[in-house]
mmCIF file of C-alpha atoms and ligand atoms in Angstrom:
data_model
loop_
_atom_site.group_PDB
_atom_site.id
_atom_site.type_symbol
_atom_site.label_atom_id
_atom_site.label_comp_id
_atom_site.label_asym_id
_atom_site.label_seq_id
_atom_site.Cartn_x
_atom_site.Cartn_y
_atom_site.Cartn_z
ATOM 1 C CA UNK A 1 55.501 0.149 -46.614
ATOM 2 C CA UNK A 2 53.448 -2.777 -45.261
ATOM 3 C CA UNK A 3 54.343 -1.583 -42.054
ATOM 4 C CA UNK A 4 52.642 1.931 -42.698
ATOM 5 C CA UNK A 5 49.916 -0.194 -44.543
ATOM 6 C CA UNK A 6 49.347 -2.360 -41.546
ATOM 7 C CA UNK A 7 49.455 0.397 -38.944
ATOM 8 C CA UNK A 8 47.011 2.369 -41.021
ATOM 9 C CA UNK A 9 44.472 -0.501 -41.378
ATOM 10 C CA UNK A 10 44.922 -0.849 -37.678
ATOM 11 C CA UNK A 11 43.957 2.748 -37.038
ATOM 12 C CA UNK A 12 41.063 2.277 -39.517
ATOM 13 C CA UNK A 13 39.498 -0.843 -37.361
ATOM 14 C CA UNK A 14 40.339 1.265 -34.458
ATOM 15 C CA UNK A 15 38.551 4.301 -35.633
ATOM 16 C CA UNK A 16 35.199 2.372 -36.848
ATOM 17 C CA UNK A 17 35.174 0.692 -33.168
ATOM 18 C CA UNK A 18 34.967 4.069 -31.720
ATOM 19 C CA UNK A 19 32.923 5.326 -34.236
ATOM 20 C CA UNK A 20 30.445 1.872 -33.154
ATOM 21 C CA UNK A 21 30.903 2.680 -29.616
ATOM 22 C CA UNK A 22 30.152 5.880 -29.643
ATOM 23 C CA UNK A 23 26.707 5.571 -32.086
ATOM 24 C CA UNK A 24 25.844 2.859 -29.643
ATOM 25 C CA UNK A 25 26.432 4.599 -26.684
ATOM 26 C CA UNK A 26 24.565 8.034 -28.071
ATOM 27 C CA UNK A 27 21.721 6.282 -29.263
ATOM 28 C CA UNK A 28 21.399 4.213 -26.029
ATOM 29 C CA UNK A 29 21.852 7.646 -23.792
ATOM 30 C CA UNK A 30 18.909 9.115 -26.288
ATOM 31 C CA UNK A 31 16.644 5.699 -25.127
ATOM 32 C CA UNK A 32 17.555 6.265 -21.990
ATOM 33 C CA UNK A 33 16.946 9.895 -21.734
ATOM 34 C CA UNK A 34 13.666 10.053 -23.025
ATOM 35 C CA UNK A 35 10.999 11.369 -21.183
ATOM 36 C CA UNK A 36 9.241 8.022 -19.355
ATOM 37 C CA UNK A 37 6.356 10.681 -20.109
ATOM 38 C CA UNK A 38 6.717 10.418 -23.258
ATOM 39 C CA UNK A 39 7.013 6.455 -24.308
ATOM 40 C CA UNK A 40 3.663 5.979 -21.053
ATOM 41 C CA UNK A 41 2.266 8.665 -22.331
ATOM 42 C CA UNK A 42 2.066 6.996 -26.320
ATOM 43 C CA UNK A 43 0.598 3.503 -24.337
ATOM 44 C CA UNK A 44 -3.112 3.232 -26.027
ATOM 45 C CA UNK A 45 -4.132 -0.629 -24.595
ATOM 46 C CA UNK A 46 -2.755 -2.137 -21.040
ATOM 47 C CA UNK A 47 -0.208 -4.174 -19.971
ATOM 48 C CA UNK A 48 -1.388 -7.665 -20.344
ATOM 49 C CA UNK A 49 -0.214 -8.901 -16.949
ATOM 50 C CA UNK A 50 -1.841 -9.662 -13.675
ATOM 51 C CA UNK A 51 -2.859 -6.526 -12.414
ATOM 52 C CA UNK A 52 -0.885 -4.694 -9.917
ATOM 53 C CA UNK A 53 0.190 -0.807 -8.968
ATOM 54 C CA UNK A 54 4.195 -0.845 -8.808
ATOM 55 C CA UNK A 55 6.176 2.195 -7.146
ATOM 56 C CA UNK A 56 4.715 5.175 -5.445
ATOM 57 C CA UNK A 57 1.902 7.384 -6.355
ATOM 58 C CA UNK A 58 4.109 10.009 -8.270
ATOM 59 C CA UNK A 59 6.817 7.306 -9.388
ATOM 60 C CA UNK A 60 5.579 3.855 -11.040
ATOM 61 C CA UNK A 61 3.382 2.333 -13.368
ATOM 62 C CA UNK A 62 0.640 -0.325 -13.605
ATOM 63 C CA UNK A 63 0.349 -3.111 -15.030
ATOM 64 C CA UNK A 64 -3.136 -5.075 -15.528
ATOM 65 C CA UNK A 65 -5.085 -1.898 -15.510
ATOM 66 C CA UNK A 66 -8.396 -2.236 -16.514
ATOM 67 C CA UNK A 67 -11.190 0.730 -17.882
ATOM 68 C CA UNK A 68 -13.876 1.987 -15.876
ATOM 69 C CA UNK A 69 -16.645 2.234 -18.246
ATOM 70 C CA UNK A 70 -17.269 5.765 -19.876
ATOM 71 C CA UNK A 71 -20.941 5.292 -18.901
ATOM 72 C CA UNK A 72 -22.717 3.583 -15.761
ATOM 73 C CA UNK A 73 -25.904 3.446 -13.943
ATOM 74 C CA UNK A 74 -24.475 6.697 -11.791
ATOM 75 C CA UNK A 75 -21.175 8.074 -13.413
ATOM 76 C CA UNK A 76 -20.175 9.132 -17.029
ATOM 77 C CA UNK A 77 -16.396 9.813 -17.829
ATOM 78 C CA UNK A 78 -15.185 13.317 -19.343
ATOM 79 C CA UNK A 79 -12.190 14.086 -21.119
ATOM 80 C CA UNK A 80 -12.468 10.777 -23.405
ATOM 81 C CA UNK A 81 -9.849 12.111 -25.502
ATOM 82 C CA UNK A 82 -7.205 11.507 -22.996
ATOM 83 C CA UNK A 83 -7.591 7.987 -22.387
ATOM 84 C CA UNK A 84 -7.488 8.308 -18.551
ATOM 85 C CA UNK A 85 -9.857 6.064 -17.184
ATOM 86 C CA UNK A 86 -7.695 3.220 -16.232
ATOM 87 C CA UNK A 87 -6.892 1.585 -12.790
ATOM 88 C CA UNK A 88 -6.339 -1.164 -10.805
ATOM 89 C CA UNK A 89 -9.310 -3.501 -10.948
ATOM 90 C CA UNK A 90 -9.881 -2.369 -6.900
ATOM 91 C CA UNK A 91 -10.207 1.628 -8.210
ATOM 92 C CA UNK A 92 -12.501 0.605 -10.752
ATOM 93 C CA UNK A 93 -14.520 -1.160 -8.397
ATOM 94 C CA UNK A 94 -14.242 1.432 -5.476
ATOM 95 C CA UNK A 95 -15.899 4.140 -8.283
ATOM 96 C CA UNK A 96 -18.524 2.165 -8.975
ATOM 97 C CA UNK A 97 -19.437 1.397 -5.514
ATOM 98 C CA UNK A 98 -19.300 5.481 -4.791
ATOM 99 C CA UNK A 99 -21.576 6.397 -7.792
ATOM 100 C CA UNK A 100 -24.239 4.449 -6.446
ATOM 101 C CA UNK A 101 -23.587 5.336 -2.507
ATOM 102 C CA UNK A 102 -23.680 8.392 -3.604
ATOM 103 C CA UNK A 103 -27.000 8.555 -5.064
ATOM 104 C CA UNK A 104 -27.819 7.512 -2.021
ATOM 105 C CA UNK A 105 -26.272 10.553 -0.658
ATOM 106 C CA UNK A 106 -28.715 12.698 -2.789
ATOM 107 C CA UNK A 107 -25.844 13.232 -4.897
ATOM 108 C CA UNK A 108 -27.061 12.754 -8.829
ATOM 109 C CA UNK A 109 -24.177 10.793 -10.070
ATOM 110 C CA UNK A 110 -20.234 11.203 -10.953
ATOM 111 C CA UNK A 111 -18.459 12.692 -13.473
ATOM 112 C CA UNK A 112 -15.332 10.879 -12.890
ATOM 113 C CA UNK A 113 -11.834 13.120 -14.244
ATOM 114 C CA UNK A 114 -8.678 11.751 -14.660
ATOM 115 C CA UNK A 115 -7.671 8.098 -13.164
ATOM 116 C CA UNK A 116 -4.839 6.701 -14.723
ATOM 117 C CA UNK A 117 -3.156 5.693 -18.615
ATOM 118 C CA UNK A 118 -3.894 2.226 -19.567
ATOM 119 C CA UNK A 119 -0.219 1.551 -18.115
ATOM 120 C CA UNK A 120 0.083 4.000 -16.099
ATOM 121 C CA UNK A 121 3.053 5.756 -15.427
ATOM 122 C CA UNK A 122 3.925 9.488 -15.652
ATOM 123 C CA UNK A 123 1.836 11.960 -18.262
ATOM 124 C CA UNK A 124 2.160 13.950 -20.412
ATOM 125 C CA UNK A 125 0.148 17.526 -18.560
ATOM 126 C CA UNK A 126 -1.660 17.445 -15.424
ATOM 127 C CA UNK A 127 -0.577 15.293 -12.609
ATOM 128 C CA UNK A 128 2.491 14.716 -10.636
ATOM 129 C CA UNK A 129 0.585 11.102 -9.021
ATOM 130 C CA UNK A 130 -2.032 9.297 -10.511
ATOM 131 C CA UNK A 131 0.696 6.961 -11.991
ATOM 132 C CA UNK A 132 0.079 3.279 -10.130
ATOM 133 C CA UNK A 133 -4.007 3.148 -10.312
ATOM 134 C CA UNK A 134 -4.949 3.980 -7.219
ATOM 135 C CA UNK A 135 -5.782 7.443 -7.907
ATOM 136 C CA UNK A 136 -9.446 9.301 -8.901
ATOM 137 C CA UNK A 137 -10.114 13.030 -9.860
ATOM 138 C CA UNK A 138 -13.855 13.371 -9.024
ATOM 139 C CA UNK A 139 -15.585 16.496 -10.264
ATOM 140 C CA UNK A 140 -17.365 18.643 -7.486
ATOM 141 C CA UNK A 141 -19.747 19.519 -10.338
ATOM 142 C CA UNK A 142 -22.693 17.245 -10.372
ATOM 143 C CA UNK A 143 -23.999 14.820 -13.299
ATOM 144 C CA UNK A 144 -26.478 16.044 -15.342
ATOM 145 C CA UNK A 145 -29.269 14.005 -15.596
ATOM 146 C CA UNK A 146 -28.659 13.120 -19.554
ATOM 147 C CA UNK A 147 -25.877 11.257 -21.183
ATOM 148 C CA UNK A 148 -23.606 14.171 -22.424
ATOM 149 C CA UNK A 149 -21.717 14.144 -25.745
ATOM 150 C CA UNK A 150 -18.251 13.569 -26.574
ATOM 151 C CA UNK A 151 -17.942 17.039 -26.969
ATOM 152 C CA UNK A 152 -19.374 18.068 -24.074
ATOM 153 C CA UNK A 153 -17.371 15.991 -22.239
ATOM 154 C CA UNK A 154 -14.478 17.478 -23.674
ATOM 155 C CA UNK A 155 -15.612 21.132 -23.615
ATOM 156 C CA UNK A 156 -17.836 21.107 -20.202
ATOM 157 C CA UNK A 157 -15.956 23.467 -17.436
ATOM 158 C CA UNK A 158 -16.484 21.581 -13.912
ATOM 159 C CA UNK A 159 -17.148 24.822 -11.225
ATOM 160 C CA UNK A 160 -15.123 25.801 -8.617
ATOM 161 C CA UNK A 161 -16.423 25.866 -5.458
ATOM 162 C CA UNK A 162 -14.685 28.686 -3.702
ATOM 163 C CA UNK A 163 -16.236 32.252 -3.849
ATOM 164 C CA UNK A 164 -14.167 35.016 -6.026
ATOM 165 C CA UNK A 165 -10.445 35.770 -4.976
ATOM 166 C CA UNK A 166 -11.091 33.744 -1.915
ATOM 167 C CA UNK A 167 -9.948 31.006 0.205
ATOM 168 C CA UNK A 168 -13.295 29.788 1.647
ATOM 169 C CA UNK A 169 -16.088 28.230 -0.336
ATOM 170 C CA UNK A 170 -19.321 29.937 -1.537
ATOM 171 C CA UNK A 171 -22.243 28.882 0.753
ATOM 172 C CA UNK A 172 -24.638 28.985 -2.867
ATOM 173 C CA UNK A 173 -22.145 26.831 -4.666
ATOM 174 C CA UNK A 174 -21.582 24.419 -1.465
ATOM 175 C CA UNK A 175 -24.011 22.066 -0.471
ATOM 176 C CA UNK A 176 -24.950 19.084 2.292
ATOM 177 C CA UNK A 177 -24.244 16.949 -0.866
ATOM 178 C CA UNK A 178 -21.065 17.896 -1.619
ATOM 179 C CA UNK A 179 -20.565 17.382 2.362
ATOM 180 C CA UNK A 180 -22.051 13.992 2.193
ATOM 181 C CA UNK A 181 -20.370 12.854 -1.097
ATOM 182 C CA UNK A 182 -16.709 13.177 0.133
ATOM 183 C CA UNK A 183 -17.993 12.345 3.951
ATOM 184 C CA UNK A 184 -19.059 8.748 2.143
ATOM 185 C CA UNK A 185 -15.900 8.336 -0.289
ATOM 186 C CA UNK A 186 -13.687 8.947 2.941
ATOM 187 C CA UNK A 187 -15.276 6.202 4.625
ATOM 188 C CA UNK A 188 -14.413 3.307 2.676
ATOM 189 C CA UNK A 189 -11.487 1.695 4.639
ATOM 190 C CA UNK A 190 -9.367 1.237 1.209
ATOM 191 C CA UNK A 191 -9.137 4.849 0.688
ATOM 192 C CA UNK A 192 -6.288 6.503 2.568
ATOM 193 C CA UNK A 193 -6.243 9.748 1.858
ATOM 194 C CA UNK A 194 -8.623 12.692 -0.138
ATOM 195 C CA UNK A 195 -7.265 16.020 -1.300
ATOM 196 C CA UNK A 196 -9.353 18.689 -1.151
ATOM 197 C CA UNK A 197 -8.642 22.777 -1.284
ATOM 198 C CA UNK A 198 -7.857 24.237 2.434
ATOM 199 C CA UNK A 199 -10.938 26.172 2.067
ATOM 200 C CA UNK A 200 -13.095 22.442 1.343
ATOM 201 C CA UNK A 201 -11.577 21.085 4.120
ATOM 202 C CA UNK A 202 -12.313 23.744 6.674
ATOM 203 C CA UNK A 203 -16.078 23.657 5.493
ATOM 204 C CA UNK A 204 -16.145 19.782 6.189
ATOM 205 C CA UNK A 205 -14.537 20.610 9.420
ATOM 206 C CA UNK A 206 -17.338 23.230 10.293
ATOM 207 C CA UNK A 207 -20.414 21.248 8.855
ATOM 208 C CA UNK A 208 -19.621 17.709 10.890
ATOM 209 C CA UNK A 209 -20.527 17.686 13.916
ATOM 210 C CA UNK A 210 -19.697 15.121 15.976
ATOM 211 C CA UNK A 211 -19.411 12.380 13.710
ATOM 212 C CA UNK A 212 -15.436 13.489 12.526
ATOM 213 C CA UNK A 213 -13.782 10.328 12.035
ATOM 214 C CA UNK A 214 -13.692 10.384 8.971
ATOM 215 C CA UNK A 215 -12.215 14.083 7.967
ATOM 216 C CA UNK A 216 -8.713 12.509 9.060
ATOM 217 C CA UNK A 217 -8.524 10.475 5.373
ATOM 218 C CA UNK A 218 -9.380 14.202 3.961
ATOM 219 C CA UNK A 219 -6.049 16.356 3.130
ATOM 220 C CA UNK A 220 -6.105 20.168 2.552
ATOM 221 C CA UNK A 221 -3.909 20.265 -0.739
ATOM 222 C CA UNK A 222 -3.559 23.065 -3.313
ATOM 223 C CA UNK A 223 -6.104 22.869 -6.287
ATOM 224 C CA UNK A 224 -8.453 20.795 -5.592
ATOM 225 C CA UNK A 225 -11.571 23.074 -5.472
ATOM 226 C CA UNK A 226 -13.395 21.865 -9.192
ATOM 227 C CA UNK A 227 -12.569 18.078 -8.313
ATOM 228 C CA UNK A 228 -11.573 16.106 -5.164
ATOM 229 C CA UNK A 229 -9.158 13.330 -5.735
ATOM 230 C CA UNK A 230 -9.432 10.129 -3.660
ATOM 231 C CA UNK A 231 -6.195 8.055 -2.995
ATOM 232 C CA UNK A 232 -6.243 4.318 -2.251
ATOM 233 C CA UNK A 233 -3.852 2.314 -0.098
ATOM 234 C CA UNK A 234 -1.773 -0.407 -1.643
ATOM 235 C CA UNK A 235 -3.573 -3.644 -2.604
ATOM 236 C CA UNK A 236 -2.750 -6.564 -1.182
ATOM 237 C CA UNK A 237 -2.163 -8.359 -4.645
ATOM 238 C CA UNK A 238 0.747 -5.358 -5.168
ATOM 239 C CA UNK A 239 4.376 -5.846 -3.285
ATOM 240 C CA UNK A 240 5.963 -3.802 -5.365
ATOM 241 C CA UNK A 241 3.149 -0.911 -4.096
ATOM 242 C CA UNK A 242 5.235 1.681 -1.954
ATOM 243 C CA UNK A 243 2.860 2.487 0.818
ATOM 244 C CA UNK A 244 2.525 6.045 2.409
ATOM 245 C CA UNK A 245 2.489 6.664 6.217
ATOM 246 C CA UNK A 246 -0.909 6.952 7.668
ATOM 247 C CA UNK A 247 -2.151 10.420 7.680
ATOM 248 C CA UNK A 248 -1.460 12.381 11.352
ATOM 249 C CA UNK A 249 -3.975 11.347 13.948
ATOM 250 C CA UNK A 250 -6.876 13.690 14.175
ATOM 251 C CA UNK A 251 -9.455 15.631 12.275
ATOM 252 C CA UNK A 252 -6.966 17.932 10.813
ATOM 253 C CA UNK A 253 -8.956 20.917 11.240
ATOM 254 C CA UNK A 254 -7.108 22.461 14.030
ATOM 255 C CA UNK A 255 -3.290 24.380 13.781
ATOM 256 C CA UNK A 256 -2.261 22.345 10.131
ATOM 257 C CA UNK A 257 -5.531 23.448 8.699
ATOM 258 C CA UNK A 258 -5.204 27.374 10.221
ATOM 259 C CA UNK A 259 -1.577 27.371 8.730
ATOM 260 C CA UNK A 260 -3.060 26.285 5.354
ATOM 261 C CA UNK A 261 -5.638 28.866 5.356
ATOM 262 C CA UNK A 262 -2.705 31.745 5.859
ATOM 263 C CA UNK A 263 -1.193 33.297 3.561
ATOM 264 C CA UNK A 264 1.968 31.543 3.952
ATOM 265 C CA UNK A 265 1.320 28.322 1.820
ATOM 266 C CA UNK A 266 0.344 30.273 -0.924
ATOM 267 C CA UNK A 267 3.118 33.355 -1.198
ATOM 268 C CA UNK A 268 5.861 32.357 -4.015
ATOM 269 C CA UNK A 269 8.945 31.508 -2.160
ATOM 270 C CA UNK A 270 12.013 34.338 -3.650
ATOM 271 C CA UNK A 271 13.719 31.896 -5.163
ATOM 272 C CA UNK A 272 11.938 29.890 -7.216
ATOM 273 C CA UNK A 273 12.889 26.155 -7.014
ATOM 274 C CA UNK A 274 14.785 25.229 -10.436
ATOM 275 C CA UNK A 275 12.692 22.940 -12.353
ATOM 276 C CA UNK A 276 13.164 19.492 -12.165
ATOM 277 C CA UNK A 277 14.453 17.434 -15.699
ATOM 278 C CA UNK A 278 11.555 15.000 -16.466
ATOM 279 C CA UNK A 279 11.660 11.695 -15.211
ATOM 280 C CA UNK A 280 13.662 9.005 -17.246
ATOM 281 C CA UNK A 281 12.862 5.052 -16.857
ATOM 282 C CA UNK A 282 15.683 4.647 -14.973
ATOM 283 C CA UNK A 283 13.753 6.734 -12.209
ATOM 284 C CA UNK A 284 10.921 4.322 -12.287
ATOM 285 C CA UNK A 285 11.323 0.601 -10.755
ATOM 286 C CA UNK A 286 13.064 -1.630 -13.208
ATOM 287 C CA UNK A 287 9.834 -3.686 -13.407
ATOM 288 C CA UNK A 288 7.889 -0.441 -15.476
ATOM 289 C CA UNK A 289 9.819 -1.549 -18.220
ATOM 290 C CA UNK A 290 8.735 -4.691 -18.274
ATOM 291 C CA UNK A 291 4.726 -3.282 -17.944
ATOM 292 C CA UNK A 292 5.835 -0.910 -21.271
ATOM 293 C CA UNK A 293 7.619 -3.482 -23.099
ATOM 294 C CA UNK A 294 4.607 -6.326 -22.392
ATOM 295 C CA UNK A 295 2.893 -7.228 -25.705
ATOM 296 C CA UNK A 296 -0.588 -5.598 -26.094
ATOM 297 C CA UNK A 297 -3.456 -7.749 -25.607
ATOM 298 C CA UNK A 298 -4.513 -10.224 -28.735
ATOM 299 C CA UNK A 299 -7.612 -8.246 -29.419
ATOM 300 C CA UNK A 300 -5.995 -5.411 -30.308
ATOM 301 C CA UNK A 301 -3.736 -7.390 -32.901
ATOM 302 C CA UNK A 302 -4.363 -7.058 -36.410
ATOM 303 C CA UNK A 303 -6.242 -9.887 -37.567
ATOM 304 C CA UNK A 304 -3.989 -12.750 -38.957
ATOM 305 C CA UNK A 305 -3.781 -12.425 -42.470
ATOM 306 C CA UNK A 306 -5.441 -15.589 -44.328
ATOM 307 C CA UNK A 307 -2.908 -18.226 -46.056
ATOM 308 C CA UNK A 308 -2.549 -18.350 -49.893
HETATM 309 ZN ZN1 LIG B 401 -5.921 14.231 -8.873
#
């Protein structure tokens, strides 16, 4: 009797251990299986930390990011309602500097797109980079000279600049400003690389002349043809900021940009590539989950509640 009395107490203990072990284990595989998209994605205020881009373009996070202002002397922000405008203090800076070169340019003023999430990280829709800072969606549509709504800047379609079912650009939509606007943001030494559409880049390669330097930082991408996106290299303050190989020697308008222009880039292969599952943390470097877990900033705190 105390035997069976023992043995079943035993297989009671035994039975809540597993029981333990395997709600621990389930809820830690649902923690660890959630979309990193998901917990950057719900990040409203930065990572109070020195600032610094951490992983690659398409795979890291940010900590220290800091706001480019909605409005400036040259530039407004659209899409407010996504709470994109974040980067690394050098991003922020290299914007600024381009809305006023590129008034300069005879080029009105930006409206800046999509930079970053206050941590960074991977989003929820739109971009596969864009995750460590360092990246800038410019809008090929000029500023209007007016400070636009919040609606507006959520409703406002930027225009594409290629002509109807085509590949090259429309000569009315495409002008020496748009030329000179991405000629200038390509010549800043911290920018590595700019995507544009094929059909972009081939009208850079035709409009400049001998001065061509400069069309080596600019990439023929897909999309690309309502906004340009510039890249930066890795700051020096950031070791933990994977670095990309230089682009190919050249202007890049030659055999790469002729294959781009083909049909071939843009034909659906047969067999479509089986999507990929979202990225987890453990995808990111360890160190994003320090820039998520990082308290927010004091100001954004509720106030201290006063003593009785
Ligand atoms: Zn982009």
């Amino acid at each position: 009797m105390t035997h069976v009395v023992m043995a079943t107490a035993r297989a009671g203990r035994l039975a809540a251990t597993a029981l333990g072990l395997l709600l621990a284990t389930g809820l830690a595989g649902v923690a660890e299986e959630t979309p990193a998209k998901e917990l950057f994605g719900a990040e409203r205020a930065p990572a109070p930390l020195e600032a610094r881009a951490i992983g690659s373009y398409a795979r890291g996070c940010m900590a220290g990011g800091v706001p480019l202002a909605v409005d400036g002397p040259s530039w407004q922000v659209m899409r407010l309602s996504r709470n994109r405008n974040w980067g690394h203090p050098d991003l922020i800076a290299l914007i600024e500097r381009l809305a006023e070169d590129a008034t300069a340019e005879g080029w009105p003023g930006l409206l800046v797109g999509d930079l970053t999430q206050p941590r960074g990280g991977p989003m929820l829709f739109g971009h596969a980079s864009h995750q460590i800072g360092l990246d800038a969606d410019i809008w090929l549509t000029p500023m209007p000279d007016r400070r636009l709504s919040a609606t507006e800047r959520e409703e406002m379609e930027a225009v594409s600049m290629l002509a109807e079912d085509s590949r090259k650009v429309d000569p009315q939509r495409w002008t020496p400003a748009h030329h000179a606007l991405i000629r200038r943001a390509a010549s800043y030494p911290e920018v590595e690389r700019i995507f544009v559409h094929p059909g972009i880049k081939k009208a850079l390669c035709d409009g400049a002349g001998d001065d061509r330097g400069w069309l080596r930082t600019v990439r023929p991408w897909w999309g690309h043809h309502f906004h340009f996106h510039i890249r930066m290299a890795c700051p020096a303050d950031s070791p933990g900021c994977e670095p990309q190989s230089l682009p190919p020697p050249g202007d890049g308008c030659g055999s790469e940009l002729d294959w781009w222009l083909s049909d071939e880039p843009w034909t659906p292969p047969e067999e479509p590539a089986a999507p990929r599952p979202p990225m987890t943390m453990s995808d990111l470097p360890r160190e994003c989950q320090v820039v998520l877990e990082a308290d927010a900033p004091l100001d954004s705190a509720p106030p201290p509640r006063p003593r009785p």
